[in-house]
Amino acid sequence: MNDRDRQAITVIPPTHPLRGRVAPPGSKSITNRVLLLAALAKGTSHLTGALKSDDTRYMAEALRAMGVTIAEPDETSFIVTGDGRLRAPAAPLFLGNAGTATRFLTAAAALVDGQVVIDGDAHMRKRPIGPLLTALRSLGIDASSETGCPPVTIRGTGGFAAGRVEIDGGLSSQYVSALLMMAACGSGPVDIVLAGDDIGARGYIELTLAAMAAFGARVEQSASSWRVAPTGYRAVDFAIEPDASAATYLWAAEVLTGGAIDLGVPATAFTQPDARAYELIASFPHLPAVIDGSQMQDAVPTLAVLAAFNETPVRFTGIANLRVKECDRVAALAVGLSEISPGLGREEGDDLLVASDPSLAGRTLPASIDTRADHRMAMSFALAGLKVHGITILESDCVAKTYPGYWWALGSLGVALEGDVPEQA
Ligand SMILES: O=C(O)C1=C[C@@H](OP(=O)(O)O)[C@@H](O)[C@H](O)C1
Ligand SMILES: C=C(OP(=O)(O)O)C(=O)O
């Protein structure tokens, strides 16, 4: 069996609208921010509502390897005890394909007195980190990588001088978030200044600033720079909101089947960028002709699969950096959609054009979706399986990156799944 054909799940279109209650897991973005901030604080922080998935496990394991005590009293909590310092780990930190953990820890490693090597899986080894390393070097930190991607080596001296750092966040806003979070642990104020293209999703910077403020940081913000005071962090108790990107699959499943799924939280309660997708999803089958995905990037795969069943075609713009996520999502979406029906998805430059064909619903169109081990490909193409017979998701276990319970969530709503469906824990 070809590796990508493993763990195949075929989704059987339900004959009824999906109804029921499914709570999405905790936010990946917030969990990995507050795990790091709690680890950098002196004292014990209780984090509740957390996501437990591959990405957050890699973060927690890496922090443990740097001397932080992290207890896990239940399925959604972490108790983090730090002494305000991170120590050099005995071995390289392996972070899978967790972009947040990799970028945030690369900057935080500059606070360590000693060497930290940060590595990831084959996918992560293709995801650029050069701009962050250049920014760290400008602060006098020895940070290098042979390829501009992980593995990276940081040789810290336990701190860094105050100063001004320019960062190009065009490829990833995570570089800016990473610098912001480590900057509060310097010996003086740090000015972080945006260089080059604007950041894709500004909302992730807001998320970072909100988490930092909760842990006692002080940041002055202007249009394209931030001044971070050297406050360090204080331990706090923090309740993590549910994951907005995970919520998009449930919102889409609801409108695709004309059902009613109670997420236990209103769309307006989310502070994460992908919650902006709610209004668009609610407008189905009248999605607009052009969707700028730049401020809700992780929701684009959900919206693109939804667009296939829209009444009119949809062009997705502002999504160039989807090419450097877990896979090249612009290409993967175009190929996957066209696997269902030739020409359904097409690339034009960095835009994605979805042809849209409501008459696809109810037809049998056997398609094996190559997820490229990308959780968002698996979760979004499963939505096509709610409407079309014959949709098979390959490497379906990749959902463990951010939503390990995804297949059970669909099952609990009455969706029949065939193939390598994991047993519920
Ligand atoms: O800061 C964050 O938590 C994230 C930022 C976004 O990535 P980029 O900043 O790389 O676009 C997003 O795609 C990712 O899933 C989470
Ligand atoms: C891009 C994503 O993740 P990350 O960058 O955190 O690996 C994602 O979850 O869609």
XYZ file of C-alpha atoms and ligand atoms in Angstrom:
451
model
C 0.000 0.000 0.000
C 1.197 3.448 -0.913
C 1.856 5.512 2.240
C -0.677 8.164 1.255
C -3.382 5.501 0.821
C -3.196 4.553 4.516
C -6.041 5.232 6.888
C -8.662 5.704 4.183
C -12.106 6.782 5.356
C -15.122 6.934 3.032
C -17.843 9.348 4.075
C -21.422 8.241 3.382
C -23.718 11.197 2.652
C -26.360 11.377 5.375
C -29.973 11.171 4.280
C -31.009 13.596 7.024
C -29.959 17.102 8.115
C -27.193 16.962 10.723
C -28.526 17.881 14.129
C -27.052 17.628 17.590
C -24.497 19.098 19.918
C -20.771 19.003 19.175
C -18.345 21.132 21.142
C -15.207 21.916 19.133
C -11.911 21.318 20.970
C -9.889 24.130 22.530
C -8.084 26.614 20.313
C -4.742 25.402 19.014
C -3.460 28.942 18.569
C -4.362 30.026 22.077
C -3.275 26.763 23.742
C 0.222 26.987 22.255
C 0.548 30.673 23.158
C -0.492 30.260 26.771
C 1.566 27.077 27.255
C 4.653 29.094 26.310
C 3.716 32.187 28.343
C 2.915 30.062 31.405
C 6.262 28.292 30.973
C 8.081 31.638 30.916
C 6.225 32.871 34.028
C 7.348 32.371 37.615
C 4.801 30.241 39.435
C 1.923 27.953 38.585
C -0.673 28.649 35.878
C -3.837 26.620 35.391
C -4.866 26.425 31.733
C -8.368 25.113 31.120
C -10.345 24.383 27.946
C -7.052 23.460 26.265
C -6.607 21.498 23.054
C -4.843 18.148 23.475
C -3.618 17.194 20.034
C -0.355 16.581 18.194
C 0.485 20.288 17.964
C -0.046 21.059 21.636
C 1.608 17.805 22.759
C 4.744 18.760 20.837
C 4.721 22.161 22.525
C 4.209 20.731 26.008
C 6.865 18.027 25.508
C 9.392 20.593 24.292
C 8.771 22.828 27.309
C 9.162 19.822 29.626
C 12.467 19.077 27.911
C 13.488 22.633 28.815
C 12.822 22.121 32.519
C 9.198 23.259 32.848
C 6.838 21.150 34.961
C 3.552 20.485 33.175
C 0.831 18.349 34.723
C -2.253 17.192 32.849
C -5.005 16.551 35.402
C -7.662 15.921 32.764
C -8.398 15.899 29.019
C -8.573 19.699 28.680
C -6.251 21.157 31.333
C -2.572 21.846 31.804
C -1.007 22.948 35.081
C 2.259 24.684 34.201
C 4.919 25.531 36.768
C 7.908 27.580 35.727
C 10.667 29.560 37.372
C 10.937 32.211 34.675
C 13.683 30.367 32.784
C 13.994 27.809 30.012
C 16.945 25.412 30.113
C 18.924 23.872 27.281
C 17.315 20.532 26.350
C 19.489 17.433 26.291
C 18.428 16.536 22.729
C 16.974 18.300 19.677
C 13.334 19.314 20.087
C 11.115 17.488 17.598
C 7.961 19.446 16.820
C 6.322 17.438 14.050
C 4.519 19.802 11.675
C 3.426 22.275 14.359
C 4.068 25.725 12.891
C 3.126 27.582 16.057
C 5.333 25.444 18.320
C 8.247 25.644 15.880
C 8.147 29.403 15.332
C 7.291 30.362 18.924
C 9.989 28.113 20.422
C 12.639 29.222 17.941
C 12.357 32.754 19.330
C 11.936 31.611 22.946
C 15.073 29.457 22.617
C 17.039 32.707 22.456
C 16.315 33.053 26.202
C 18.149 29.782 26.944
C 21.771 29.713 28.084
C 23.049 27.009 25.737
C 22.212 25.310 22.478
C 18.706 24.437 21.293
C 18.091 22.522 18.072
C 14.529 22.670 16.753
C 13.455 20.134 14.171
C 10.256 18.860 12.628
C 8.918 16.271 10.226
C 9.438 16.220 6.456
C 6.629 18.760 5.931
C 7.967 21.159 8.560
C 11.395 20.906 6.993
C 9.926 22.624 3.940
C 8.220 25.471 5.828
C 10.259 28.704 5.788
C 11.678 30.193 8.973
C 14.492 32.338 7.497
C 12.897 35.759 8.215
C 12.569 34.889 11.916
C 16.212 33.766 12.102
C 17.358 36.977 10.384
C 15.390 39.015 12.933
C 16.883 37.079 15.867
C 20.402 37.572 14.490
C 19.785 41.327 14.330
C 19.215 41.160 18.119
C 22.663 39.542 18.470
C 21.333 35.997 18.829
C 23.203 33.151 17.140
C 20.371 31.532 15.124
C 20.964 29.494 11.982
C 19.565 26.948 9.565
C 21.192 25.446 6.499
C 18.060 25.511 4.357
C 16.019 28.473 5.641
C 13.659 25.850 7.100
C 13.982 23.592 10.172
C 16.171 22.192 11.588
C 17.359 25.402 13.226
C 20.086 25.858 15.817
C 19.972 28.610 18.419
C 22.964 29.195 20.667
C 21.709 31.538 23.370
C 23.457 33.229 26.261
C 20.446 33.345 28.564
C 19.051 36.640 27.302
C 19.492 39.365 24.726
C 20.103 43.091 24.597
C 17.212 45.514 24.266
C 16.821 46.997 20.854
C 14.970 47.306 17.625
C 14.163 44.390 15.381
C 12.653 44.373 11.916
C 10.591 41.416 10.814
C 9.030 40.527 7.507
C 5.770 38.782 8.371
C 4.672 38.341 4.755
C 5.183 34.557 4.775
C 3.933 33.953 8.299
C 2.428 36.089 11.058
C 3.829 33.517 13.473
C 7.279 35.141 13.172
C 5.850 38.373 14.605
C 3.955 36.559 17.362
C 7.108 34.622 18.238
C 9.184 37.792 18.599
C 6.476 39.586 20.579
C 6.239 36.788 23.143
C 9.992 36.439 23.728
C 10.544 40.220 23.731
C 8.851 40.679 27.123
C 11.667 38.618 28.666
C 14.503 40.914 27.557
C 16.609 43.198 29.721
C 15.023 46.361 28.286
C 12.247 47.444 25.922
C 12.196 45.937 22.439
C 10.770 47.630 19.355
C 9.431 45.197 16.793
C 8.941 46.832 13.415
C 7.194 45.301 10.411
C 9.273 45.241 7.244
C 8.190 44.241 3.770
C 4.716 42.992 3.022
C 1.970 43.415 5.573
C 1.151 40.404 7.732
C -1.471 38.073 6.326
C -3.791 37.547 9.232
C -3.516 40.461 11.653
C -5.989 38.728 13.926
C -3.279 36.305 15.073
C -1.208 39.230 16.328
C -4.222 40.456 18.303
C -4.525 36.964 19.765
C -0.874 37.080 20.814
C -1.201 40.529 22.378
C -4.317 39.470 24.306
C -2.584 36.372 25.688
C 0.518 38.391 26.610
C -1.594 41.004 28.406
C -3.326 38.265 30.398
C 0.100 37.082 31.596
C 1.122 40.605 32.621
C 2.967 41.947 29.564
C 2.785 45.575 28.451
C 2.902 46.325 24.736
C 2.391 49.674 22.990
C 1.057 49.169 19.496
C 1.203 51.479 16.486
C 0.260 50.789 12.843
C 3.337 48.760 11.967
C 5.365 48.418 15.160
C 5.135 47.279 18.743
C 7.140 48.356 21.810
C 7.342 45.509 24.320
C 8.246 46.367 27.937
C 10.625 44.017 29.806
C 7.976 42.848 32.274
C 8.489 39.105 32.014
C 5.320 37.119 32.701
C 3.299 36.333 35.817
C 1.517 33.036 36.366
C -2.251 33.208 35.939
C -5.251 30.969 35.458
C -6.472 31.115 31.876
C -9.586 29.723 30.187
C -8.971 28.864 26.513
C -11.840 29.388 24.075
C -12.871 26.697 21.566
C -11.069 26.487 18.232
C -12.635 28.707 15.569
C -10.995 26.841 12.669
C -12.453 23.562 13.964
C -15.809 25.304 14.302
C -15.829 26.133 10.578
C -16.274 22.434 9.667
C -19.300 22.170 11.937
C -20.812 25.407 10.655
C -20.294 24.169 7.095
C -21.754 20.717 7.873
C -24.813 22.491 9.235
C -25.486 24.613 6.138
C -24.594 21.825 3.686
C -27.197 19.506 5.197
C -29.721 22.129 6.300
C -29.263 20.958 9.871
C -28.767 22.559 13.265
C -25.526 21.855 15.141
C -25.121 23.371 18.581
C -21.454 24.138 19.227
C -22.189 25.335 22.753
C -20.744 28.730 21.881
C -22.072 31.476 19.588
C -19.963 32.487 16.587
C -19.692 36.006 18.009
C -17.905 34.729 21.125
C -14.693 33.752 19.310
C -11.680 36.094 19.263
C -9.774 34.039 16.644
C -9.529 35.237 13.031
C -11.290 32.235 11.479
C -14.544 33.152 13.216
C -14.890 35.756 10.443
C -15.788 32.833 8.176
C -19.068 32.312 10.015
C -20.976 35.023 8.178
C -19.766 33.750 4.834
C -20.701 30.174 5.684
C -24.126 31.365 6.832
C -24.645 33.003 3.416
C -24.365 29.625 1.622
C -25.529 28.888 -1.132
C -25.035 32.567 -1.969
C -21.328 32.935 -1.210
C -19.867 36.092 -2.787
C -18.062 35.934 -6.130
C -14.745 36.893 -4.497
C -13.577 35.897 -1.034
C -10.433 37.509 0.362
C -9.024 34.714 2.507
C -6.139 36.720 3.945
C -7.791 37.374 7.299
C -9.195 33.837 7.775
C -6.573 31.653 6.189
C -7.211 28.354 7.919
C -10.908 28.627 7.020
C -10.172 28.791 3.281
C -10.200 24.996 2.749
C -13.615 24.820 4.458
C -14.937 27.693 2.345
C -13.471 26.266 -0.861
C -15.195 22.900 -0.434
C -18.418 24.687 0.496
C -18.036 26.841 -2.638
C -18.157 23.693 -4.782
C -21.857 23.418 -3.891
C -22.575 27.171 -4.084
C -24.958 28.564 -6.680
C -22.290 30.687 -8.344
C -18.488 30.392 -8.764
C -16.131 31.763 -6.129
C -12.614 33.176 -6.517
C -10.372 33.070 -3.459
C -7.785 35.858 -3.258
C -5.159 36.853 -0.685
C -4.171 33.231 -0.116
C -0.594 33.082 -1.454
C 0.802 32.005 1.885
C -1.485 28.977 1.926
C 1.268 27.541 -0.265
C 3.615 27.333 2.755
C 1.253 25.782 5.285
C 1.153 22.046 6.092
C 1.115 21.551 2.318
C 0.580 23.802 -0.697
C -3.110 24.262 0.048
C -3.869 26.250 -3.094
C -2.657 23.343 -5.217
C -4.098 20.641 -2.954
C -7.550 22.238 -3.048
C -7.515 22.653 -6.834
C -6.394 19.050 -7.341
C -8.796 17.603 -4.760
C -11.821 19.464 -6.115
C -11.000 18.453 -9.667
C -10.650 14.854 -8.500
C -14.349 15.075 -7.592
C -15.342 16.753 -10.855
C -12.880 17.839 -13.575
C -12.352 21.621 -13.546
C -14.177 22.145 -10.231
C -11.050 23.743 -8.741
C -8.390 25.664 -10.632
C -5.341 27.761 -9.751
C -4.873 31.144 -11.364
C -1.636 32.679 -10.136
C -2.021 32.380 -6.383
C -5.824 32.569 -6.550
C -8.091 29.551 -6.319
C -11.138 29.422 -8.577
C -13.968 27.139 -7.545
C -16.368 26.535 -10.424
C -19.367 25.659 -8.199
C -21.988 23.140 -9.208
C -24.993 22.577 -6.923
C -26.022 19.647 -9.136
C -23.085 17.646 -7.751
C -25.176 16.966 -4.661
C -26.550 13.438 -4.530
C -24.337 12.125 -7.320
C -21.820 9.299 -7.093
C -18.381 10.655 -7.988
C -15.719 8.316 -6.630
C -12.717 10.387 -5.573
C -9.755 9.481 -3.377
C -8.571 12.719 -1.819
C -4.815 12.990 -1.366
C -4.731 15.014 1.855
C -0.935 15.379 1.686
C -1.156 14.552 5.421
C -2.741 17.984 5.965
C -5.465 17.958 8.624
C -7.376 20.782 6.954
C -7.518 18.925 3.621
C -8.916 15.864 5.416
C -11.495 17.788 7.431
C -12.683 20.046 4.604
C -12.934 17.344 1.910
C -14.922 15.190 4.344
C -17.575 17.917 3.966
C -17.838 17.101 0.261
C -18.645 13.551 1.381
C -21.765 14.878 3.084
C -23.155 15.732 -0.374
C -21.473 13.379 -2.857
C -21.236 9.560 -2.757
C -17.768 8.064 -3.115
C -15.525 10.582 -1.311
C -12.600 8.813 0.346
C -10.156 10.701 2.556
C -6.611 9.287 2.538
C -4.263 9.556 5.559
C -7.355 10.496 7.559
C -5.458 10.199 10.856
C -3.761 13.545 10.089
C -6.721 15.252 11.815
C -4.821 14.466 15.049
C -2.797 17.631 14.449
C -5.586 19.883 15.740
C -8.865 17.921 16.025
C -8.279 14.307 17.090
C -11.998 13.767 17.700
C -13.126 14.977 14.261
C -14.303 11.618 12.886
C -16.140 10.817 16.119
C -17.769 14.259 15.992
C -19.146 13.495 12.518
C -20.191 10.051 13.715
C -22.012 11.521 16.708
C -24.061 13.645 14.276
C -25.135 10.486 12.462
C -22.644 10.497 9.589
C -21.737 6.933 8.571
C -18.037 6.377 7.893
C -16.431 3.339 6.296
C -12.824 2.193 6.353
C -10.115 2.907 8.885
C -12.286 4.774 11.355
C -10.415 5.109 14.674
C -11.999 3.619 17.761
C -13.242 6.220 20.157
C -10.983 6.491 23.233
O -0.458 32.332 15.057
C -1.166 31.336 14.874
O -1.660 30.704 15.829
C -1.436 30.884 13.494
C -1.184 31.711 12.431
C -1.476 31.323 11.030
O -0.275 30.964 10.380
P 0.674 31.996 9.557
O 0.939 33.131 10.434
O 1.886 31.164 9.280
O -0.070 32.386 8.340
C -2.397 30.112 10.960
O -2.418 29.601 9.658
C -1.947 29.023 11.926
O -2.749 27.889 11.866
C -2.003 29.531 13.339
C -1.387 26.424 9.253
C -1.743 25.682 10.296
O -0.960 25.306 11.315
P 0.507 25.667 11.816
O 1.043 26.789 10.995
O 0.327 26.054 13.253
O 1.299 24.403 11.672
C -3.134 25.176 10.429
O -3.482 24.685 11.523
O -3.910 25.257 9.467
